[in-house]
XYZ file of C-alpha atoms in Angstrom:
546
model
C -5.647 -5.175 -0.065
C -8.967 -6.767 0.987
C -8.022 -10.050 -0.667
C -4.545 -9.896 0.899
C -6.090 -9.400 4.358
C -8.619 -12.224 3.836
C -6.036 -14.686 2.515
C -3.584 -13.732 5.298
C -6.303 -14.194 7.924
C -7.287 -17.639 6.609
C -3.626 -18.621 6.238
C -2.829 -17.718 9.856
C -6.084 -19.011 11.350
C -5.776 -22.388 9.622
C -2.387 -22.784 11.298
C -3.993 -21.913 14.651
C -6.597 -24.646 14.230
C -4.021 -27.347 13.438
C -2.880 -27.665 17.113
C -6.534 -28.113 18.103
C -6.858 -31.021 15.660
C -3.575 -32.519 16.918
C -4.804 -32.336 20.533
C -8.072 -34.058 19.655
C -6.164 -36.722 17.715
C -4.070 -37.405 20.816
C -6.976 -37.465 23.279
C -9.701 -39.145 21.185
C -7.498 -41.269 18.950
C -4.202 -42.324 20.505
C -5.111 -42.099 24.218
C -8.421 -43.989 23.708
C -7.010 -46.336 21.031
C -9.766 -45.223 18.625
C -8.492 -45.671 15.079
C -11.553 -44.031 13.515
C -11.012 -40.820 15.501
C -7.301 -40.907 14.752
C -7.979 -41.209 11.015
C -10.665 -38.514 11.163
C -8.429 -35.976 12.868
C -5.492 -36.916 10.638
C -7.647 -36.115 7.590
C -8.681 -32.822 9.210
C -5.019 -31.949 9.799
C -4.238 -32.800 6.167
C -7.074 -30.600 4.903
C -5.997 -27.730 7.161
C -2.460 -28.096 5.804
C -3.753 -27.913 2.232
C -5.872 -24.854 3.046
C -2.915 -23.159 4.698
C -0.684 -23.957 1.715
C -3.218 -22.611 -0.788
C -3.996 -19.463 1.230
C -0.298 -18.850 1.935
C 0.467 -19.014 -1.779
C -2.446 -16.693 -2.562
C -1.431 -14.247 0.157
C 2.242 -13.989 -0.807
C 1.338 -13.655 -4.463
C -1.228 -10.959 -3.720
C 0.997 -9.057 -1.281
C 3.833 -8.962 -3.821
C 1.408 -7.746 -6.473
C 0.062 -5.112 -4.063
C 3.564 -3.846 -3.233
C 4.554 -3.580 -6.891
C 1.303 -1.927 -7.944
C 1.387 0.528 -5.020
C 4.946 1.560 -5.881
C 4.087 2.023 -9.549
C 0.919 4.022 -8.830
C 2.821 6.237 -6.390
C 5.551 6.794 -8.966
C 2.888 7.771 -11.518
C 1.395 10.271 -9.053
C 4.816 11.776 -8.344
C 5.745 11.956 -12.037
C 2.462 13.569 -13.059
C 2.607 16.102 -10.250
C 6.232 16.998 -10.961
C 5.280 17.500 -14.609
C 2.349 19.699 -13.589
C 4.582 21.763 -11.288
C 6.995 22.406 -14.141
C 9.393 25.271 -13.561
C 8.027 26.032 -10.091
C 9.404 22.717 -8.773
C 13.033 23.823 -8.563
C 12.158 26.656 -6.187
C 10.227 24.390 -3.799
C 12.127 21.062 -3.808
C 15.775 20.430 -4.600
C 16.812 17.650 -6.953
C 18.328 15.581 -4.131
C 15.018 15.469 -2.264
C 13.181 14.506 -5.450
C 15.745 11.773 -6.155
C 15.259 10.381 -2.643
C 11.471 10.483 -3.148
C 11.783 8.266 -6.202
C 14.554 5.915 -5.062
C 13.765 5.458 -1.356
C 10.261 6.656 -0.513
C 8.284 5.049 -3.337
C 9.617 1.487 -2.669
C 9.067 1.980 1.080
C 5.408 2.802 0.482
C 5.022 -0.384 -1.563
C 6.705 -2.434 1.174
C 4.353 -0.944 3.751
C 1.337 -1.967 1.682
C 2.841 -5.448 1.386
C 3.126 -5.813 5.182
C -0.245 -4.316 6.014
C -2.191 -7.434 5.009
C 0.213 -9.647 6.942
C -0.106 -7.526 10.090
C -3.903 -7.596 10.014
C -3.897 -11.337 9.305
C -1.586 -11.847 12.292
C -3.933 -9.841 14.494
C -6.768 -12.156 13.436
C -4.587 -15.171 14.336
C -3.741 -13.786 17.791
C -7.437 -13.167 18.510
C -8.236 -16.737 17.402
C -5.542 -18.149 19.744
C -6.881 -16.182 22.717
C -10.459 -17.342 22.037
C -9.372 -20.992 21.713
C -7.335 -20.794 24.919
C -10.310 -19.353 26.794
C -12.517 -22.207 25.576
C -9.989 -24.809 26.809
C -8.640 -23.255 30.022
C -9.613 -19.753 31.164
C -6.495 -19.013 33.299
C -4.192 -19.682 30.329
C -6.364 -17.529 28.128
C -6.061 -14.740 30.705
C -2.260 -15.067 30.676
C -2.147 -14.597 26.910
C -4.795 -11.878 26.995
C -2.674 -9.853 29.420
C 0.771 -10.465 27.940
C 0.003 -9.941 24.249
C -1.255 -6.333 24.679
C 1.801 -5.679 26.860
C 4.051 -6.819 24.014
C 2.183 -4.607 21.532
C 2.307 -1.592 23.864
C 6.040 -2.095 24.423
C 6.527 -2.370 20.682
C 4.606 0.889 20.167
C 6.779 2.569 22.787
C 9.929 1.434 20.949
C 8.493 2.474 17.584
C 8.270 6.149 18.542
C 12.044 6.766 18.699
C 12.460 4.564 15.634
C 9.955 6.705 13.746
C 11.762 9.884 14.818
C 15.230 8.598 13.937
C 14.034 7.298 10.564
C 12.584 10.718 9.778
C 15.908 12.405 10.646
C 17.835 9.844 8.618
C 15.565 10.329 5.629
C 15.960 14.135 5.757
C 19.748 13.921 5.912
C 19.720 11.344 3.117
C 17.864 13.815 0.898
C 20.340 16.596 1.708
C 23.317 14.355 0.992
C 21.796 13.262 -2.327
C 21.291 16.921 -3.231
C 24.915 17.736 -2.439
C 26.073 14.765 -4.527
C 24.009 15.998 -7.474
C 25.435 19.520 -7.066
C 29.007 18.192 -7.017
C 28.458 15.951 -10.042
C 26.816 18.688 -12.121
C 29.381 21.325 -11.175
C 32.543 19.210 -11.183
C 34.154 21.067 -14.091
C 33.570 24.419 -12.418
C 34.924 23.129 -9.115
C 38.085 21.919 -10.808
C 38.467 25.249 -12.560
C 38.365 27.260 -9.331
C 40.059 24.697 -7.098
C 36.922 24.010 -5.091
C 37.137 20.227 -5.049
C 38.660 19.930 -1.574
C 36.169 22.201 0.245
C 33.226 20.429 -1.374
C 34.765 17.026 -0.632
C 35.148 18.029 3.028
C 31.555 19.226 3.143
C 30.367 15.973 1.582
C 32.391 13.944 4.089
C 30.905 15.978 6.954
C 27.362 15.391 5.687
C 28.159 11.712 5.172
C 29.410 11.451 8.754
C 26.178 12.997 10.035
C 24.206 10.517 7.944
C 26.261 7.679 9.462
C 25.385 8.897 12.972
C 21.707 9.088 12.028
C 21.918 5.593 10.552
C 23.454 4.315 13.794
C 20.538 5.790 15.754
C 18.099 4.016 13.449
C 20.036 0.752 13.820
C 20.016 1.090 17.625
C 16.254 1.641 17.683
C 15.729 -1.275 15.284
C 17.945 -3.487 17.486
C 15.848 -2.643 20.547
C 12.690 -3.450 18.641
C 14.197 -6.681 17.288
C 15.312 -7.798 20.745
C 11.816 -7.214 22.067
C 10.429 -9.055 19.076
C 12.461 -12.150 20.050
C 12.267 -11.898 23.837
C 8.609 -11.230 24.561
C 6.981 -13.964 22.411
C 9.527 -16.453 23.737
C 8.745 -15.395 27.300
C 5.045 -15.885 26.616
C 5.763 -19.378 25.257
C 7.731 -20.292 28.408
C 4.996 -18.996 30.733
C 2.151 -20.727 28.876
C 4.014 -24.038 28.522
C 5.012 -24.081 32.222
C 1.465 -23.266 33.318
C 0.032 -25.969 31.037
C 2.480 -28.545 32.406
C 1.426 -27.676 35.954
C -2.231 -28.136 35.005
C -1.427 -31.564 33.517
C 0.302 -32.638 36.726
C -2.750 -31.516 38.676
C -5.028 -33.417 36.326
C -6.859 -30.264 35.217
C -6.031 -30.648 31.490
C -5.254 -33.602 29.273
C -2.022 -34.419 27.458
C -3.670 -33.387 24.178
C -4.675 -30.040 25.635
C -1.155 -29.468 26.897
C 0.136 -30.133 23.378
C -2.431 -27.627 22.125
C -1.258 -24.989 24.586
C 2.379 -25.629 23.732
C 1.630 -25.368 20.003
C -0.378 -22.189 20.614
C 2.479 -20.658 22.579
C 5.068 -21.581 19.955
C 2.882 -20.486 17.066
C 2.083 -17.242 18.866
C 5.675 -16.129 18.267
C 5.034 -16.075 14.494
C 2.099 -13.611 14.355
C 3.659 -11.478 17.085
C 6.882 -11.356 15.079
C 4.892 -10.408 11.974
C 3.086 -7.677 13.916
C 6.323 -6.200 15.274
C 8.194 -6.485 11.989
C 5.203 -5.166 10.075
C 4.883 -2.252 12.481
C 8.525 -1.380 11.803
C 7.963 -1.519 8.052
C 4.729 0.456 8.328
C 6.651 3.095 10.286
C 9.136 3.368 7.427
C 6.232 3.528 5.016
C 4.546 6.311 6.984
C 7.763 8.350 6.986
C 8.065 7.857 3.225
C 4.379 8.635 2.696
C 4.812 11.885 4.616
C 7.649 12.904 2.276
C 5.745 11.989 -0.862
C 2.578 13.669 0.436
C 4.530 16.867 1.076
C 5.598 16.812 -2.572
C 2.091 16.001 -3.825
C 0.652 18.811 -1.685
C 2.886 21.357 -3.388
C 0.312 23.566 -5.143
C 0.353 23.714 -8.916
C 0.216 27.353 -10.155
C -3.067 26.632 -11.878
C -4.723 23.956 -13.954
C -4.929 23.786 -17.700
C -7.694 25.970 -19.064
C -9.061 27.033 -22.430
C -6.498 28.444 -24.834
C -7.213 31.858 -26.337
C -9.085 31.994 -29.592
C -6.811 32.221 -32.660
C -8.185 35.627 -33.722
C -7.095 37.180 -30.403
C -3.521 35.986 -30.718
C -0.533 37.674 -32.311
C -2.071 41.159 -32.099
C -1.354 42.282 -28.514
C 1.596 43.751 -26.632
C 3.434 41.988 -23.822
C 4.039 44.651 -21.172
C 5.961 44.541 -17.898
C 5.011 47.689 -15.924
C 7.683 47.056 -13.252
C 10.523 47.437 -15.741
C 8.738 49.574 -18.339
C 9.378 46.959 -21.025
C 6.776 47.013 -23.845
C 7.149 44.236 -26.436
C 5.140 44.797 -29.631
C 3.593 41.956 -31.673
C 5.005 40.656 -34.973
C 8.423 42.287 -34.505
C 12.067 41.470 -33.894
C 12.882 43.235 -30.640
C 16.148 43.159 -28.711
C 16.672 43.800 -25.011
C 20.162 44.772 -23.876
C 20.696 44.432 -20.122
C 23.670 46.062 -18.465
C 23.651 43.264 -15.896
C 23.160 39.609 -16.942
C 21.014 39.023 -13.862
C 18.430 41.507 -15.170
C 17.883 39.394 -18.286
C 17.231 36.302 -16.151
C 14.835 38.214 -13.916
C 12.921 39.802 -16.793
C 12.543 36.658 -18.869
C 11.310 34.576 -15.925
C 8.723 37.227 -15.121
C 7.602 37.704 -18.721
C 7.193 33.929 -19.213
C 5.521 33.558 -15.801
C 8.163 31.268 -14.426
C 7.614 33.310 -11.296
C 4.663 35.432 -10.245
C 6.440 38.632 -9.255
C 5.048 41.777 -10.835
C 1.921 42.199 -12.935
C 2.806 41.401 -16.546
C 0.043 42.244 -19.032
C -0.705 40.388 -22.267
C -2.940 42.834 -24.059
C -5.746 43.742 -21.665
C -5.295 40.601 -19.548
C -2.982 40.002 -16.645
C -0.605 37.139 -17.350
C -1.203 35.730 -13.850
C -4.946 35.452 -14.545
C -4.510 33.249 -17.632
C -4.406 29.432 -17.462
C -0.853 28.174 -17.464
C -1.492 26.221 -20.678
C -2.472 29.480 -22.385
C 0.650 31.242 -21.105
C 2.951 28.442 -22.255
C 1.382 28.387 -25.740
C 1.673 32.163 -26.167
C 4.937 33.054 -24.408
C 7.944 30.788 -24.887
C 11.155 31.186 -22.895
C 14.126 29.507 -24.624
C 17.407 29.408 -22.711
C 20.784 27.824 -23.254
C 20.327 25.295 -20.448
C 17.119 23.849 -21.926
C 17.415 20.078 -22.230
C 17.252 17.622 -25.086
C 16.044 14.094 -24.418
C 16.868 10.801 -26.077
C 15.022 10.367 -29.386
C 15.235 11.322 -33.020
C 16.378 14.845 -33.830
C 13.130 15.430 -35.735
C 11.100 14.638 -32.639
C 13.349 16.664 -30.348
C 13.135 19.874 -32.378
C 9.424 19.370 -33.099
C 7.983 17.342 -30.187
C 4.362 17.851 -31.263
C 5.094 16.238 -34.637
C 2.755 18.678 -36.403
C 5.370 20.822 -38.160
C 5.472 20.333 -41.937
C 8.813 19.395 -43.525
C 8.963 22.786 -45.262
C 8.509 24.582 -41.957
C 11.241 22.494 -40.312
C 13.598 23.212 -43.188
C 12.862 26.954 -42.921
C 13.516 26.965 -39.170
C 16.792 25.089 -39.665
C 17.821 27.643 -42.300
C 17.041 30.616 -40.046
C 19.015 29.030 -37.184
C 21.920 28.181 -39.558
C 21.509 24.548 -38.512
C 20.938 22.978 -41.918
C 24.577 21.874 -42.121
C 24.199 19.979 -38.822
C 21.379 17.842 -40.216
C 23.043 17.393 -43.624
C 26.162 15.965 -41.974
C 24.183 13.228 -40.186
C 23.759 9.830 -41.862
C 19.979 9.650 -41.199
C 19.211 13.354 -41.179
C 16.284 14.203 -38.880
C 15.831 10.493 -38.131
C 19.228 10.316 -36.441
C 18.998 9.280 -32.795
C 20.026 11.912 -30.262
C 21.443 10.813 -26.923
C 20.170 12.285 -23.659
C 21.110 15.991 -23.356
C 22.529 15.826 -26.898
C 26.003 14.855 -25.713
C 27.177 13.989 -29.236
C 26.828 17.619 -30.393
C 29.012 20.617 -29.620
C 27.756 23.581 -27.611
C 27.294 25.705 -30.719
C 25.392 22.951 -32.518
C 23.086 22.430 -29.554
C 22.455 26.173 -29.387
C 21.378 26.266 -33.024
C 19.143 23.217 -32.566
C 17.541 24.876 -29.531
C 16.862 27.971 -31.632
C 15.285 25.770 -34.315
C 13.015 24.164 -31.731
C 12.014 27.578 -30.367
C 11.138 28.897 -33.818
C 8.990 25.839 -34.578
C 6.770 26.406 -31.532
C 5.315 29.468 -33.259
C 4.436 31.194 -29.967
C 3.104 34.771 -29.864
C 6.281 35.857 -28.088
C 9.482 33.837 -28.312
C 11.967 35.006 -25.679
C 15.544 34.049 -26.626
C 18.266 34.477 -24.013
C 21.704 34.928 -25.618
C 20.829 32.499 -28.442
C 24.155 32.956 -30.264
C 26.838 33.273 -27.565
C 28.249 29.790 -28.308
C 28.667 30.201 -32.088
C 31.313 31.989 -34.112
C 30.837 35.596 -35.302
C 30.117 34.568 -38.895
C 27.311 32.177 -37.860
C 25.961 34.718 -35.385
C 25.730 37.350 -38.119
C 23.943 34.882 -40.407
C 21.395 33.993 -37.706
C 20.741 37.659 -36.900
C 20.263 38.460 -40.577
C 17.912 35.494 -41.055
C 15.778 36.523 -38.082
C 15.535 40.090 -39.358
C 14.676 38.921 -42.881
C 12.030 36.601 -41.485
C 10.152 39.475 -39.875
C 10.519 41.745 -42.913
C 9.215 39.247 -45.454
C 6.583 37.645 -43.222
C 5.104 40.368 -40.998
C 2.293 38.058 -39.842
C 4.815 35.952 -37.954
C 4.910 36.052 -34.170
C 7.190 38.357 -32.193
C 10.791 37.375 -31.452
C 12.478 38.986 -28.446
C 16.242 38.522 -28.096
C 17.900 39.252 -24.756
C 21.512 39.882 -25.753
C 24.392 42.328 -25.663
C 25.848 41.168 -28.974
C 26.154 44.089 -31.435
C 25.763 41.651 -34.343
C 22.273 40.768 -33.130
C 21.316 44.240 -31.889
C 22.075 45.814 -35.273
C 19.402 43.662 -36.940
C 16.636 44.307 -34.388
C 13.787 46.623 -35.321
C 14.034 48.221 -31.894
C 16.268 47.837 -28.849
C 15.317 48.333 -25.200
C 18.233 49.236 -22.958
C 17.842 48.054 -19.351
C 19.827 49.270 -16.340
C 19.100 47.961 -12.818
C 15.931 46.238 -13.981
C 14.406 49.332 -15.658
C 14.197 50.362 -19.321
C 16.137 53.629 -19.632
C 16.023 54.031 -23.395
C 14.532 52.502 -26.551
C 15.347 52.915 -30.202
C 17.480 51.546 -32.989
C 20.956 50.286 -32.208
C 22.640 53.218 -33.971
C 20.515 55.744 -32.058
C 21.392 54.214 -28.700
C 25.080 54.082 -29.619
C 24.947 57.812 -30.348
C 22.777 58.985 -27.446
C 23.471 56.539 -24.576
C 27.056 56.488 -23.216
C 26.326 53.504 -20.963
C 24.982 51.576 -23.933
C 28.043 52.485 -26.013
C 30.341 51.326 -23.219
C 28.497 48.021 -23.014
C 28.808 47.497 -26.777
C 32.513 48.285 -26.842
C 33.092 45.756 -24.098
C 31.080 43.119 -25.967
C 32.796 43.909 -29.275
C 36.056 42.740 -27.665
C 34.474 39.439 -26.723
C 33.143 38.980 -30.247
C 36.628 39.549 -31.678
C 37.926 36.987 -29.194
C 35.439 34.438 -30.487
């Protein structure tokens, strides 16, 4: 930025000095028929032109570099902060607002940085013009000294409504982007329930409001643009007329009149740059406010030291609010009468939200560093994403899992056949979100990935509801066998109402209205809990349907 300001200042000032050299060439060279002076001032004008060309090239190159670098650095800040926020982001900022941050705000910040050097360089040029005019003719310098601040003040007055309207436009743009994302992601559901027309009407209404806001911005920009053209031109007319009157009165020379005329004409350029730059800086400030609001969103906590290995895998995960007590090194099932209870419990147990006081051994989960929580408690759900890359990298992102361990996890998740059917096995490229795989295949690959993390507690939410009954039974049996033959393994907690899975669990916790009402083996609960038996009968029908 410093180099951009310096090069812009020299670039503008060198142009200011050129009229001075032209005036001296007229007065000392042409008017006095002095060839030496004419040649001297011609060489000076040539050198000033070369300086202006070199500094202009340097300035535009540097300002473009500054804009690009500023945009990229801002994007890095946003990306890193969004990554640090993790799951808490969705509750604080919607996806439409985040999309607008990346597509509209980040480039606007770069453009503002690009114009900042030009604005400051133009200010330097205006100051140089006023000083030169004062040295030649004080009254003309006074005219410029009074009119230029008036132009800037008027521009500031017009910028206030522009700033306000741009802020409103930007807010509505974020809301409209969010609605577009919602419609695109839920289009199948909307078609299934006949909700396309109401959502289309709502989108059209939001779009109409955005159009009105855009018109307000355009009106404010038009007022600013008209002022940008009118005021510098008016200054040029006033200065040129006054200079001509001074020439007729014999108070200034022809060369000085040419200087004043050139000053007045050139003055329109830096004033235009100041007004245009102020408009762009206003846009940049609006964008910076949006990005700053995102960057000021507090991260739950910073990464801290991970628990020592000897303290892991030996403690209970307890939720006092619900009465749920998950033992270590066991296959535990949680059957919730309401699906919403499973979502609420798993988010609290994995600290995706800070409600309640979940305990991990003797320590409160909220007191542990987030890195420790994520390494010890894993929440695996059916909407977890896959990214583009090889299947081996997607199911084992750390790359530390041994081939034998990957093969064992694939076997437990009944996903070996998926890999065997691929031409390159684990090296096969997966598209974003795994679109080339069926829902059941993706569910088994997600289970494989969850098993390979080797967390103390792996929370699985309905991990088999997209597979057939035969595959579901095989997965449940494999999970049970895993904990019987390898008791040192970490604990697996399955939130499900599938009898095929519940039968294999070492213990089942039955939850009604967010509270554990009974625990025991599946057969015991079927015999002693009528509500549990009713829930299983209802789910048995869905299993038969599958």
